[in-house]
mmCIF file of C-alpha atoms in Angstrom:
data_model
loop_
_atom_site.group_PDB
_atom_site.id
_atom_site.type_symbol
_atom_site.label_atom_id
_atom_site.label_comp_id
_atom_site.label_asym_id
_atom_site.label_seq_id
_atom_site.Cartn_x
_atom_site.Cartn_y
_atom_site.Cartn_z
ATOM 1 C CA UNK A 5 -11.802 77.971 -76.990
ATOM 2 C CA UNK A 6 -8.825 75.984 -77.744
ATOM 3 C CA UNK A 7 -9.956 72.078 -76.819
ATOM 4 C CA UNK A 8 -6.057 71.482 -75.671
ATOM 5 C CA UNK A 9 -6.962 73.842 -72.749
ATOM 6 C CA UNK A 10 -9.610 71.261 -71.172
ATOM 7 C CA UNK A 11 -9.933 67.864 -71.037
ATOM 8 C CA UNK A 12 -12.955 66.061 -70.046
ATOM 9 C CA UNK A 13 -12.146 63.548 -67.053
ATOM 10 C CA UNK A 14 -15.598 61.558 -66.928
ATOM 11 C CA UNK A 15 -19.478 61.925 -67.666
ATOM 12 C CA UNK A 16 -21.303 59.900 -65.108
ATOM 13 C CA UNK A 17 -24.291 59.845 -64.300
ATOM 14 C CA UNK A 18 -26.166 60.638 -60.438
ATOM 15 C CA UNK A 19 -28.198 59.392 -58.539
ATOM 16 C CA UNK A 20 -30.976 61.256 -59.781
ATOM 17 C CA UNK A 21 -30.212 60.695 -63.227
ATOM 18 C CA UNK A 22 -28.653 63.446 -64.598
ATOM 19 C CA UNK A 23 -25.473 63.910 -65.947
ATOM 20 C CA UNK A 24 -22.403 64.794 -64.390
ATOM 21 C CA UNK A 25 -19.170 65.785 -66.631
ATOM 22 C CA UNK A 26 -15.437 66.491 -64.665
ATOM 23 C CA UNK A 27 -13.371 69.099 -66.393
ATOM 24 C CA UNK A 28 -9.964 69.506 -65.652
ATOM 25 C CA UNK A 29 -8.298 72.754 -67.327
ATOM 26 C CA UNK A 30 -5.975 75.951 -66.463
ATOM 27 C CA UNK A 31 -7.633 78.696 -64.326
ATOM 28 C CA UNK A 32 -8.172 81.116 -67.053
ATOM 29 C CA UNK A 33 -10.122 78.318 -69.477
ATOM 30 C CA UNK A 34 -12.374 77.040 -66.144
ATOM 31 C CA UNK A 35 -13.350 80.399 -64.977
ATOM 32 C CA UNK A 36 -14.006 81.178 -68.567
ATOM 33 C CA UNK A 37 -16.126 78.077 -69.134
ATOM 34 C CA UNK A 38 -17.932 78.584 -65.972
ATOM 35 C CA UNK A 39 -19.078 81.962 -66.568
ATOM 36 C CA UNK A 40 -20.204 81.000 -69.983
ATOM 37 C CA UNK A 41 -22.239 77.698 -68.967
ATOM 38 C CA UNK A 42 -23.128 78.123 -65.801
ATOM 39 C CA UNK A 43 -27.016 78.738 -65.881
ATOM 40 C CA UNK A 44 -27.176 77.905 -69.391
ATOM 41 C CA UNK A 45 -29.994 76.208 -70.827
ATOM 42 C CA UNK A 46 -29.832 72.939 -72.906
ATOM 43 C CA UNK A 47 -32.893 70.678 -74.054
ATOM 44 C CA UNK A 48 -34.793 72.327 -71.085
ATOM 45 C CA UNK A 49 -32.299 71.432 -68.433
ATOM 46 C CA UNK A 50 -30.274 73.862 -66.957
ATOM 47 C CA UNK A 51 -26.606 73.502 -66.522
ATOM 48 C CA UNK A 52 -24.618 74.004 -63.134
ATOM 49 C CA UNK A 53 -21.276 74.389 -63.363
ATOM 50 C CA UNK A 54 -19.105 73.825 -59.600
ATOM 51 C CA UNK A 55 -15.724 75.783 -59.906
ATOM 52 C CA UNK A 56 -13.758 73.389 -57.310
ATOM 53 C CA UNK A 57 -10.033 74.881 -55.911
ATOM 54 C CA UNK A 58 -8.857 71.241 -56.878
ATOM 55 C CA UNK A 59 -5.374 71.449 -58.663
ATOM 56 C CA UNK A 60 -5.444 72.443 -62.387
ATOM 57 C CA UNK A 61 -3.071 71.099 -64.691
ATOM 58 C CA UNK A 62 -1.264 74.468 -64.867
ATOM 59 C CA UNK A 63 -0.515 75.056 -61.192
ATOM 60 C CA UNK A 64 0.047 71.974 -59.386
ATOM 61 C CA UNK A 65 0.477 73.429 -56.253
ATOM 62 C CA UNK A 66 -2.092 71.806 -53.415
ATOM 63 C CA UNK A 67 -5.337 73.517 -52.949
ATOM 64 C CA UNK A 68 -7.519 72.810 -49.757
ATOM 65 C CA UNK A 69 -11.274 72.932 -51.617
ATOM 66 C CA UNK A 70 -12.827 76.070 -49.578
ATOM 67 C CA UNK A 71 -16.476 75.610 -47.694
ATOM 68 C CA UNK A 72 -16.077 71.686 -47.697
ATOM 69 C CA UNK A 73 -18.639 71.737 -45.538
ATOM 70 C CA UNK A 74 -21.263 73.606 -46.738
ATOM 71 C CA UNK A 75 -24.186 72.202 -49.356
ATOM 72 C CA UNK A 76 -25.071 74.787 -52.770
ATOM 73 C CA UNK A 77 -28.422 73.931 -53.206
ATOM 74 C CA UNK A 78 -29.872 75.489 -56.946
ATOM 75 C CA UNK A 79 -33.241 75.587 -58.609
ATOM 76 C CA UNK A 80 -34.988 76.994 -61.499
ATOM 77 C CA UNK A 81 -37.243 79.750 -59.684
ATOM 78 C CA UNK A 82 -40.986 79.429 -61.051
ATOM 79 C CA UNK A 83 -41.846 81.555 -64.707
ATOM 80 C CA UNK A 84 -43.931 81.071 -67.817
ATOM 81 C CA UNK A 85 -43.168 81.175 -71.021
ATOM 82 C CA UNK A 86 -45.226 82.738 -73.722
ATOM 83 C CA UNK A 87 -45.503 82.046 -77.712
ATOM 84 C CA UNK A 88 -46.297 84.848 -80.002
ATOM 85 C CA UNK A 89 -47.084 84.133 -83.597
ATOM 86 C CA UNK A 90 -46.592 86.479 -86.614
ATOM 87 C CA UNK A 91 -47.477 85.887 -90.873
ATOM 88 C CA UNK A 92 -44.423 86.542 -91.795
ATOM 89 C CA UNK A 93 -41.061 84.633 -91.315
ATOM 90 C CA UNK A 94 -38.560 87.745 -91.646
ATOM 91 C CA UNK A 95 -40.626 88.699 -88.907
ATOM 92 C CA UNK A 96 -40.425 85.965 -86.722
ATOM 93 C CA UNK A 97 -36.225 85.425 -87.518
ATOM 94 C CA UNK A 98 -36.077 89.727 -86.627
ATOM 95 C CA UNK A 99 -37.820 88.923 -82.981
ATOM 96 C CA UNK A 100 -35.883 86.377 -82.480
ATOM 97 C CA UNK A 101 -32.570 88.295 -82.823
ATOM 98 C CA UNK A 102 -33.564 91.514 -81.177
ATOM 99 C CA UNK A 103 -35.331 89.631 -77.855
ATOM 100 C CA UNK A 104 -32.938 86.752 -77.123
ATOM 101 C CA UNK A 105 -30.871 87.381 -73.720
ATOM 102 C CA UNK A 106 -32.955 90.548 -73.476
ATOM 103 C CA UNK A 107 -33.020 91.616 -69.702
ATOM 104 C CA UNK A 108 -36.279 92.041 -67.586
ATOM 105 C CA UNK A 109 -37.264 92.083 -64.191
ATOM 106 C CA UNK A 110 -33.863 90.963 -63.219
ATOM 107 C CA UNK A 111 -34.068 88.238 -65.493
ATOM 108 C CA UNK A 112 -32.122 87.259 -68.870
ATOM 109 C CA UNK A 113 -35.200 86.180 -70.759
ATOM 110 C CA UNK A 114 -34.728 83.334 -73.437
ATOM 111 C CA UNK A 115 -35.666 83.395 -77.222
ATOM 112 C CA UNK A 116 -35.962 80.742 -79.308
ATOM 113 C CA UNK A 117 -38.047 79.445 -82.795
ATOM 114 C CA UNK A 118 -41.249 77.534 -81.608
ATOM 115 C CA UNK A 119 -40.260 73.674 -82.860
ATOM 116 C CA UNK A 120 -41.760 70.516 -82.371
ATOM 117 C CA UNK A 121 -40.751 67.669 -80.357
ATOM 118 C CA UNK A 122 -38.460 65.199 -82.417
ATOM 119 C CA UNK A 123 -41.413 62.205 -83.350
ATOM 120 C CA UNK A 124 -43.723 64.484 -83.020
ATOM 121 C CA UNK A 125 -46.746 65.923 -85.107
ATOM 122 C CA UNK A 126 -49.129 68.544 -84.587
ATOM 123 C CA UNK A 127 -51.903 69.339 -87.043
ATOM 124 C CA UNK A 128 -52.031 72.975 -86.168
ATOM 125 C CA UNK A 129 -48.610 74.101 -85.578
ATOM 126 C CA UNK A 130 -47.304 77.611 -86.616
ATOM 127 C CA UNK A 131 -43.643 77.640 -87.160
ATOM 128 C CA UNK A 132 -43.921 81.201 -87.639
ATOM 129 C CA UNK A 133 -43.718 81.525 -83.964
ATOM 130 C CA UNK A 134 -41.397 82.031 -81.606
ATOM 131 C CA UNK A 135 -40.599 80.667 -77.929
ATOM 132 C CA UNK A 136 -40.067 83.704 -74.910
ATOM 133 C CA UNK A 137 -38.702 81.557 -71.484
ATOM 134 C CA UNK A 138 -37.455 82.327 -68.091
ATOM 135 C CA UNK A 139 -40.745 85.012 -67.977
ATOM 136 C CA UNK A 140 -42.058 85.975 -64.350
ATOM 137 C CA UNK A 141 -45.368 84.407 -63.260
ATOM 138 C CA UNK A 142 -46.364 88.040 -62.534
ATOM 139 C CA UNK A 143 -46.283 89.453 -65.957
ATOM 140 C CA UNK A 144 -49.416 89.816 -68.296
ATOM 141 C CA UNK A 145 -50.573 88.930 -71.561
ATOM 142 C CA UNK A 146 -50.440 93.181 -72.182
ATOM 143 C CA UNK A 147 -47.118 93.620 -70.965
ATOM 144 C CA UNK A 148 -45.984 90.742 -73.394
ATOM 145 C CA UNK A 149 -47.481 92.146 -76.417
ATOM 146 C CA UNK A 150 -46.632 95.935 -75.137
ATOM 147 C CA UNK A 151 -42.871 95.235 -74.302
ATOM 148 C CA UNK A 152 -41.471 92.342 -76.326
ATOM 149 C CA UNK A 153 -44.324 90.702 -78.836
ATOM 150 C CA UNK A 154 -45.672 93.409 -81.186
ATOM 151 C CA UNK A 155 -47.922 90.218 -81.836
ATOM 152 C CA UNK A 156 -51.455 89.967 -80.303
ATOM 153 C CA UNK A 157 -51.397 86.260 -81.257
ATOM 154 C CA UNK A 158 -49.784 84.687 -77.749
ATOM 155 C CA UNK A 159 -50.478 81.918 -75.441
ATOM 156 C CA UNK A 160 -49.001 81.740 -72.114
ATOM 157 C CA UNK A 161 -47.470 78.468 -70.615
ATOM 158 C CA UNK A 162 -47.090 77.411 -67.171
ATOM 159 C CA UNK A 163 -43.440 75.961 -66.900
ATOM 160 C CA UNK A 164 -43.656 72.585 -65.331
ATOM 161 C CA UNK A 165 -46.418 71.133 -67.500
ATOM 162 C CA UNK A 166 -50.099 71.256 -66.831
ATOM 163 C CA UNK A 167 -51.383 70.463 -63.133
ATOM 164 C CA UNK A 168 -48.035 70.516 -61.703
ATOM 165 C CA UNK A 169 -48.227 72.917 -58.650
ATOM 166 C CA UNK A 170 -45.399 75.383 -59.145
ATOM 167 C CA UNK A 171 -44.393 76.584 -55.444
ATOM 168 C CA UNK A 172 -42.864 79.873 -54.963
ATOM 169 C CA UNK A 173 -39.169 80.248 -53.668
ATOM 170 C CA UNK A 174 -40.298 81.181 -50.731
ATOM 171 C CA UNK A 175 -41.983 77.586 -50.009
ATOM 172 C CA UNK A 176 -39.048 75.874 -52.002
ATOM 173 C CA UNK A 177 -37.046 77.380 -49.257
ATOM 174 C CA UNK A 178 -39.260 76.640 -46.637
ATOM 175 C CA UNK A 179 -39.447 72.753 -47.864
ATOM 176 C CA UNK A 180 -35.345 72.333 -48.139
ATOM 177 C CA UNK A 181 -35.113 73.850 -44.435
ATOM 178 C CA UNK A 182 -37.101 71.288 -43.496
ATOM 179 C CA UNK A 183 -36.139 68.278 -45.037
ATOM 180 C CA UNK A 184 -32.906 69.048 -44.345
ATOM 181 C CA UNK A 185 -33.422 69.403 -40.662
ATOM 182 C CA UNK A 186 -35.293 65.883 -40.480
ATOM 183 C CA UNK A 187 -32.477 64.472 -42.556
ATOM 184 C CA UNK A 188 -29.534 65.795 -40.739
ATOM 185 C CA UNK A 189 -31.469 66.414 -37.358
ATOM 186 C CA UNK A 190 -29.761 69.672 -35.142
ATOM 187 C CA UNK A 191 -26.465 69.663 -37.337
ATOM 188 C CA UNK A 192 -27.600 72.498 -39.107
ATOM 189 C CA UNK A 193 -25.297 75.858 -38.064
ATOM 190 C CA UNK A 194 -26.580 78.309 -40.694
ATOM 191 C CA UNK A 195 -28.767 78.113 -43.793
ATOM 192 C CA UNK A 196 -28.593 81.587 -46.011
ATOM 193 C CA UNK A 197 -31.376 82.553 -47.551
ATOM 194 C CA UNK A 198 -32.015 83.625 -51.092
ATOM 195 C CA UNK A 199 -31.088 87.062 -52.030
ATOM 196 C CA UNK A 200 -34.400 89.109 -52.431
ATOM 197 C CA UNK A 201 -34.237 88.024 -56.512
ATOM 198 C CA UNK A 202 -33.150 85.151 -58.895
ATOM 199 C CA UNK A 203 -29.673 85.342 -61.035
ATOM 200 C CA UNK A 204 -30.721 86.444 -64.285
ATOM 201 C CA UNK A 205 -30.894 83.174 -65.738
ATOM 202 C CA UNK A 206 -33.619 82.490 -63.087
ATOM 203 C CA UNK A 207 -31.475 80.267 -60.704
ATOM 204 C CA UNK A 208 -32.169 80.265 -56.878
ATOM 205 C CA UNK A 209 -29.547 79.141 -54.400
ATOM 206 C CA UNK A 210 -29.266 78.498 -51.001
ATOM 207 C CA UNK A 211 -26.529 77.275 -49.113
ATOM 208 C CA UNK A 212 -26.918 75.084 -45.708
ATOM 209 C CA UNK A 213 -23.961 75.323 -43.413
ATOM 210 C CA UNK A 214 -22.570 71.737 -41.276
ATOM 211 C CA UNK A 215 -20.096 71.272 -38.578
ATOM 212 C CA UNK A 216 -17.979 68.870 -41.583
ATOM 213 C CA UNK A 217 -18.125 67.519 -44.843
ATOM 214 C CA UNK A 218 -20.049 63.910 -43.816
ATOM 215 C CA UNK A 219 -22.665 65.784 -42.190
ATOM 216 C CA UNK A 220 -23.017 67.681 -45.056
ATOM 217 C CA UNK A 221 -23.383 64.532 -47.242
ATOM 218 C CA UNK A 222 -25.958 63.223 -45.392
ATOM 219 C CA UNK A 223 -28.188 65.691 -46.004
ATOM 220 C CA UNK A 224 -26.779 65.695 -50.029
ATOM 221 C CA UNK A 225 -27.727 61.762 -50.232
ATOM 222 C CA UNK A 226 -31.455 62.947 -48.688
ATOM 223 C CA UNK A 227 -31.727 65.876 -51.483
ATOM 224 C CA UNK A 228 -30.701 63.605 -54.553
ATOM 225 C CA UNK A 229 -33.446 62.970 -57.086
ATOM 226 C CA UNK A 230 -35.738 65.461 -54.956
ATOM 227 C CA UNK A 231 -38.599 67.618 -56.800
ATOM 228 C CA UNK A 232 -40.302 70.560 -55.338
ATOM 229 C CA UNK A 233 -43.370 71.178 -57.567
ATOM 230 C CA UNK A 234 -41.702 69.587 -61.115
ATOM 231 C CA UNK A 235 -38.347 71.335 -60.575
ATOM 232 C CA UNK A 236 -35.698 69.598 -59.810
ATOM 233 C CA UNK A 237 -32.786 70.900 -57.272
ATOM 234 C CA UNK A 238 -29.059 70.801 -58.359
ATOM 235 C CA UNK A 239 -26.710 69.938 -55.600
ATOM 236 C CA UNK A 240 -23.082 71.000 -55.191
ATOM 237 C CA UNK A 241 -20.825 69.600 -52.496
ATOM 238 C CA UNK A 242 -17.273 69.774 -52.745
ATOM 239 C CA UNK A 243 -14.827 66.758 -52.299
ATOM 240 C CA UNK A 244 -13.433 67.737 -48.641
ATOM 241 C CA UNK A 245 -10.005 67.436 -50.118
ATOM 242 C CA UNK A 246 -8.537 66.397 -53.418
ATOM 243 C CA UNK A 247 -5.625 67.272 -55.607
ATOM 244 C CA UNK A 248 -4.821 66.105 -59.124
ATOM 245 C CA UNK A 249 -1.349 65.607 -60.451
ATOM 246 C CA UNK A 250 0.142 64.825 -63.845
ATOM 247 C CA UNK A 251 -0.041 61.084 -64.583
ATOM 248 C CA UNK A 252 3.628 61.607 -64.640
ATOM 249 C CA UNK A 253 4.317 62.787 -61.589
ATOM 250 C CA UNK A 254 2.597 59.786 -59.684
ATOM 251 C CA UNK A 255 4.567 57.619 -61.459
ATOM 252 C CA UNK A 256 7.626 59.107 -60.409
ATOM 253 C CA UNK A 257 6.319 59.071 -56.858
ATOM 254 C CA UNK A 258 4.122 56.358 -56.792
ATOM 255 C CA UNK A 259 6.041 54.387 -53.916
ATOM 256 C CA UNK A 260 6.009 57.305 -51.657
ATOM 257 C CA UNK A 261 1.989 57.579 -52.340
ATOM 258 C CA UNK A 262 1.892 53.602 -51.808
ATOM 259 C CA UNK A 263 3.817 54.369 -48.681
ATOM 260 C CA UNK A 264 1.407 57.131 -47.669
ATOM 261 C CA UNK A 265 -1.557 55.358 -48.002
ATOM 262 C CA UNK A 266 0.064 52.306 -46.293
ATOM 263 C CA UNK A 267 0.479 54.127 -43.180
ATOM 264 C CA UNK A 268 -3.206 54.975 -42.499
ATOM 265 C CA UNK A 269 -3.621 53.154 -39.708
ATOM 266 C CA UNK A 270 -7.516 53.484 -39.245
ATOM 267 C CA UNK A 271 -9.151 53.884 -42.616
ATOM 268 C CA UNK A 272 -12.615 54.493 -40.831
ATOM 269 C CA UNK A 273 -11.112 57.794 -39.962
ATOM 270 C CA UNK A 274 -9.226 58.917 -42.601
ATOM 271 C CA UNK A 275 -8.963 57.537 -46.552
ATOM 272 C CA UNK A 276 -7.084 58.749 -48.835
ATOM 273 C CA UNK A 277 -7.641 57.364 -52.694
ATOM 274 C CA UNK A 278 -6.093 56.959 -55.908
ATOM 275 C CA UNK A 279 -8.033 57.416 -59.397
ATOM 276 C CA UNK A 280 -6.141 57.286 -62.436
ATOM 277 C CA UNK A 281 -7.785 59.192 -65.043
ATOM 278 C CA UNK A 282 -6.118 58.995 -68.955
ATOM 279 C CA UNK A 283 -3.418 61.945 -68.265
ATOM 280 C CA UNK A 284 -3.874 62.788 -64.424
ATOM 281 C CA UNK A 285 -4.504 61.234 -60.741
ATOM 282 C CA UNK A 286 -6.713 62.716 -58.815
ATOM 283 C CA UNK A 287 -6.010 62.303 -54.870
ATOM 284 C CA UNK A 288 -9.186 62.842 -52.716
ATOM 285 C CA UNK A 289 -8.364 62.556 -49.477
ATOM 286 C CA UNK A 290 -11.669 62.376 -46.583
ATOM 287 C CA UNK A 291 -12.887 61.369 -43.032
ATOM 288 C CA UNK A 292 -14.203 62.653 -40.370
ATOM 289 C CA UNK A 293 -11.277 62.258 -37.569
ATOM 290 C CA UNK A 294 -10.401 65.771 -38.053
ATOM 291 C CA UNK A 295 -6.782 65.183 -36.215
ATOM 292 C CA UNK A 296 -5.777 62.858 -38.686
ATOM 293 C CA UNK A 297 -7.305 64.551 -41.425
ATOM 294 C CA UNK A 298 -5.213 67.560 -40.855
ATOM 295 C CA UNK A 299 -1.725 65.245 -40.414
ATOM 296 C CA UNK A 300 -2.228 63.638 -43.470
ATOM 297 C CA UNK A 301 -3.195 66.820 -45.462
ATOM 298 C CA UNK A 302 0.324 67.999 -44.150
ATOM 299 C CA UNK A 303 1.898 65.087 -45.511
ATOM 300 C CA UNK A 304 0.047 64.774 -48.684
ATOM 301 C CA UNK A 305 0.924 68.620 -49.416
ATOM 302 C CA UNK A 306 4.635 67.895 -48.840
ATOM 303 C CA UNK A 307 4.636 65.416 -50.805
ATOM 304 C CA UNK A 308 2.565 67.039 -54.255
ATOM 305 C CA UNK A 309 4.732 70.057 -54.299
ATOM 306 C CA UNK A 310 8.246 68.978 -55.316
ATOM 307 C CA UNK A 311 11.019 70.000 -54.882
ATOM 308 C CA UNK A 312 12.623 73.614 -56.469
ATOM 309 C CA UNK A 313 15.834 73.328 -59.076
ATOM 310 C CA UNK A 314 18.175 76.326 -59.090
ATOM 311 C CA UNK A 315 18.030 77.937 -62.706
ATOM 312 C CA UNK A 316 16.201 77.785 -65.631
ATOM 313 C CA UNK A 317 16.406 78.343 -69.485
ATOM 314 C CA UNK A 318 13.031 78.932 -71.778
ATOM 315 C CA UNK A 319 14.276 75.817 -73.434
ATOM 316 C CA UNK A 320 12.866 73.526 -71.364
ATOM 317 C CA UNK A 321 9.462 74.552 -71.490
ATOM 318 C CA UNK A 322 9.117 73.464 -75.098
ATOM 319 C CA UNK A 323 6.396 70.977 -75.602
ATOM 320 C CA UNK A 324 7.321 67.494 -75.055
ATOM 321 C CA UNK A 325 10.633 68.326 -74.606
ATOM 322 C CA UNK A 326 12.925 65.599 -75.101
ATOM 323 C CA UNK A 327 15.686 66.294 -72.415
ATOM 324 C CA UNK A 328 13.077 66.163 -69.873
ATOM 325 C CA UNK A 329 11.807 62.825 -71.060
ATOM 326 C CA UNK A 330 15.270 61.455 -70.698
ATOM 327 C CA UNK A 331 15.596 62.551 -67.495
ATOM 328 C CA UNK A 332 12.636 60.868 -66.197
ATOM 329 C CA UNK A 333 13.443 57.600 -68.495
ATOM 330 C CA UNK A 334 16.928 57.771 -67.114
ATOM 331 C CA UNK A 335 16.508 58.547 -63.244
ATOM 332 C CA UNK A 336 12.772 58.150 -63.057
ATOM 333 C CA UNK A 337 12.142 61.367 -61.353
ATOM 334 C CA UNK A 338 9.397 63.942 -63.078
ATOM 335 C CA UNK A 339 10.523 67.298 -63.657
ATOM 336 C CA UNK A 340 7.804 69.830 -64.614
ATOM 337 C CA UNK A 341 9.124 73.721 -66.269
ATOM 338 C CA UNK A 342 6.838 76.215 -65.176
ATOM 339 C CA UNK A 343 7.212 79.285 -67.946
ATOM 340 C CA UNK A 344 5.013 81.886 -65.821
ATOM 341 C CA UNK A 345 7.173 81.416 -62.410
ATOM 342 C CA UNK A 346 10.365 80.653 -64.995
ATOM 343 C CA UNK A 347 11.438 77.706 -62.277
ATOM 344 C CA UNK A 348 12.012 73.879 -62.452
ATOM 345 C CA UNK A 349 10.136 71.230 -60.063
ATOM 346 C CA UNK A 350 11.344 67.873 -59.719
ATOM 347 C CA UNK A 351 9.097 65.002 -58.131
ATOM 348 C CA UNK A 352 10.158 61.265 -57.381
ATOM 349 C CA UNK A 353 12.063 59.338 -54.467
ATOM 350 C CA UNK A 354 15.258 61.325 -53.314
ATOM 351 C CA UNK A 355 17.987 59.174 -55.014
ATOM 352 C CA UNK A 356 16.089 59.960 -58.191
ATOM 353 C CA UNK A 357 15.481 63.488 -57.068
ATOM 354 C CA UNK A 358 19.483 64.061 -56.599
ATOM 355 C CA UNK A 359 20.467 62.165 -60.170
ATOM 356 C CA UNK A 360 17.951 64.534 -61.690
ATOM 357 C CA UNK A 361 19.100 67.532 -60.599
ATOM 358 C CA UNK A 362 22.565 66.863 -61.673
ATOM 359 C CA UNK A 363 21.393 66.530 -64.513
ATOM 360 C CA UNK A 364 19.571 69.280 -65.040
ATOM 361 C CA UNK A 365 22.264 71.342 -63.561
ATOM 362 C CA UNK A 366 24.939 69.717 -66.572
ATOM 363 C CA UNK A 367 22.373 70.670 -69.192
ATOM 364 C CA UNK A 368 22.068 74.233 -68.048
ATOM 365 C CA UNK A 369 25.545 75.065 -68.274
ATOM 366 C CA UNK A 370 25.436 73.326 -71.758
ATOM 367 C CA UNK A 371 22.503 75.968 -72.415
ATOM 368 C CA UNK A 372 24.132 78.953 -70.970
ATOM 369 C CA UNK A 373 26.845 79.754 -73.508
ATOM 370 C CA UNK A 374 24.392 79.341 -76.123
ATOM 371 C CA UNK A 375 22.789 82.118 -75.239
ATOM 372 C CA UNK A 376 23.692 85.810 -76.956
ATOM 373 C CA UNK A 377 22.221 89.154 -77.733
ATOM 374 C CA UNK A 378 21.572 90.530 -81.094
ATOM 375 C CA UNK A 379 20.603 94.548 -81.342
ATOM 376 C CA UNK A 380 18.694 95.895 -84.092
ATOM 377 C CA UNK A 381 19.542 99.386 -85.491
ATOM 378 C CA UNK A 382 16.963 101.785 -86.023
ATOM 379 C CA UNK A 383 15.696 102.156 -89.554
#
């Protein structure tokens, strides 16, 4: 994938010590970038990728985040994982290729070369051998050697390390029910329950169901760092509102955001924040005084979407463009070219606003005689 299409906001890391990154792209590049990571393993963690309905830079437009109250909760689901050894390594490299991502049991098993631990050193290690994850706990050493193997040299491995009780998703579900129940005590509405099987990459979800977002967080903050046997659980709650602009943009309307924020009266109730981030702002806006919540969403969406120029000419969308940068050196107001729609937005205070647009509308008439058709005869 082309690396202009993302841009990586922020790695952080949680509460319960794992990463977090922030990706801001188009729609095409995130949903692509989901469906290729989410689940994924990496250095025996598994990746969970959140798809938010934040803005992306290629539709500015404001987006209300869907289900902002309502807590993903993800976990590996229990399996074992054999390694099979074989003499030969042509063998070994020809298992590895025709097993990996190999489906069973509703399951996308994983295949990789058996390697030791970076430091490490083990006097009787085979690296003729190769590594067969995300395995049911109900399958048997002959349905391993029958199906997948060939090899009757395996060994079977609890995931989770030895003595570690694995529970069952049917316990994991029963213990998350009732934590979150003491933690967030009757504010519970609904909590799904698993479908009958895991995804294919062996990832359970639930998802518990609150009245709003801050009683949702409550029970978040009591989930964080929490283990169930030696998994641990991936939680995904979405910012109850947030929109990200072009750095360019706030600039342009930065006094009518400082205005905005000035006029929250009780910031108890409702906050609405400012991060600047390299190349965008990001806007997340939360409370829970649902009344002034919804006013200010109103406000804050009237104020993100611009305001429409008549006409357009292909022109303009060229990268960095350098009549657009004059405008907004010139009258200060932002004006973004949008090739899919073919339409102009302007953003900034309204004496800006109208000097922009009078420009734009000069510079269009400049463009339009430019323009002619040339026909190609047939050959």
């Amino acid at each position: 994938m082309d690396i202009e299409r993302f841009h990586v906001v922020d790695i952080q890391r949680g509460s319960d010590e794992e990463l977090e990154a922030r990706i801001v792209s188009d729609a095409e590049a995130g949903r692509a970038l989901a469906s290729r990571l989410d689940g994924f393993e990496l250095r025996d963690n598994v990746l969970s990728v959140d798809v938010s309905a934040n803005n992306t830079l290629e539709d500015m437009s404001v987006a209300i985040n869907q289900d902002t109250d309502v807590l993903t909760i993800s976990w590996r689901s229990p399996s074992v994982r054999y390694v099979a050894q074989y003499i030969e390594v042509e063998t070994t490299n020809a298992k590895l290729a025709e097993l990996d991502g190999k489906p069973y049991a509703g399951r996308r098993i994983k295949v990789e070369m058996n390697t030791l631990p970076p430091g490490r050193f083990l006097p009787n290690f085979q690296p003729n051998a190769i590594k067969i994850s995300n395995l049911p706990r109900s399958i048997t050493h002959e349905e391993v050697i029958a199906l997948f193997t060939g090899s009757s040299s395996v060994k079977r491995f609890l995931v989770g390390g030895f003595g570690v009780i694995m529970p069952d998703v049917e316990q994991v579900v029963r213990m998350l029910r009732d934590d979150i129940e003491r933690a967030a005590s009757n504010r519970l509405r609904q909590f799904d329950q698993p479908s009958g099987t895991p995804g294919m990459d062996g990832v359970v979800s639930v998802r518990a169901h609150f009245s709003s977002w801050d009683e949702a967080h409550v029970a978040h903050t009591s989930l964080s760092g929490k283990r169930y046997g030696s998994q641990p659980v991936c939680l995904r709650l979405p910012d109850p509102f947030t929109i990200i602009v072009p750095s360019e943009q706030y600039t342009a309307q930065k006094a009518q955001w400082d205005a905005l924020m000035s006029s929250i009266g009780d910031r108890r109730a409702c906050m609405l924040i400012v991060h600047d981030a390299w190349n965008i702002v990001r806007t997340p806006l939360s409370g829970p005084a649902k009344e002034a919540m919804g006013a200010m969403k109103v406000r804050v969406e009237n104020l993100a979407k611009g305001e429409m120029v008549e006409g357009w000419h292909r022109s303009l969308c060229l990268s960095n463009n350098p009549f657009l940068r004059r405008v907004f050196g010139e009258t200060g107001a932002y004006v973004r070219a949008d090739w899919k729609r073919q339409s102009l937005k302007m953003y900034g205070a309204p004496r800006a606003v109208d000097l922009a647009r009078n420009m734009i509308k000069n510079e269009l008439e400049r463009l339009a005689p430019l323009d002619y058709t040339v026909t190609f005869l047939k050959g």
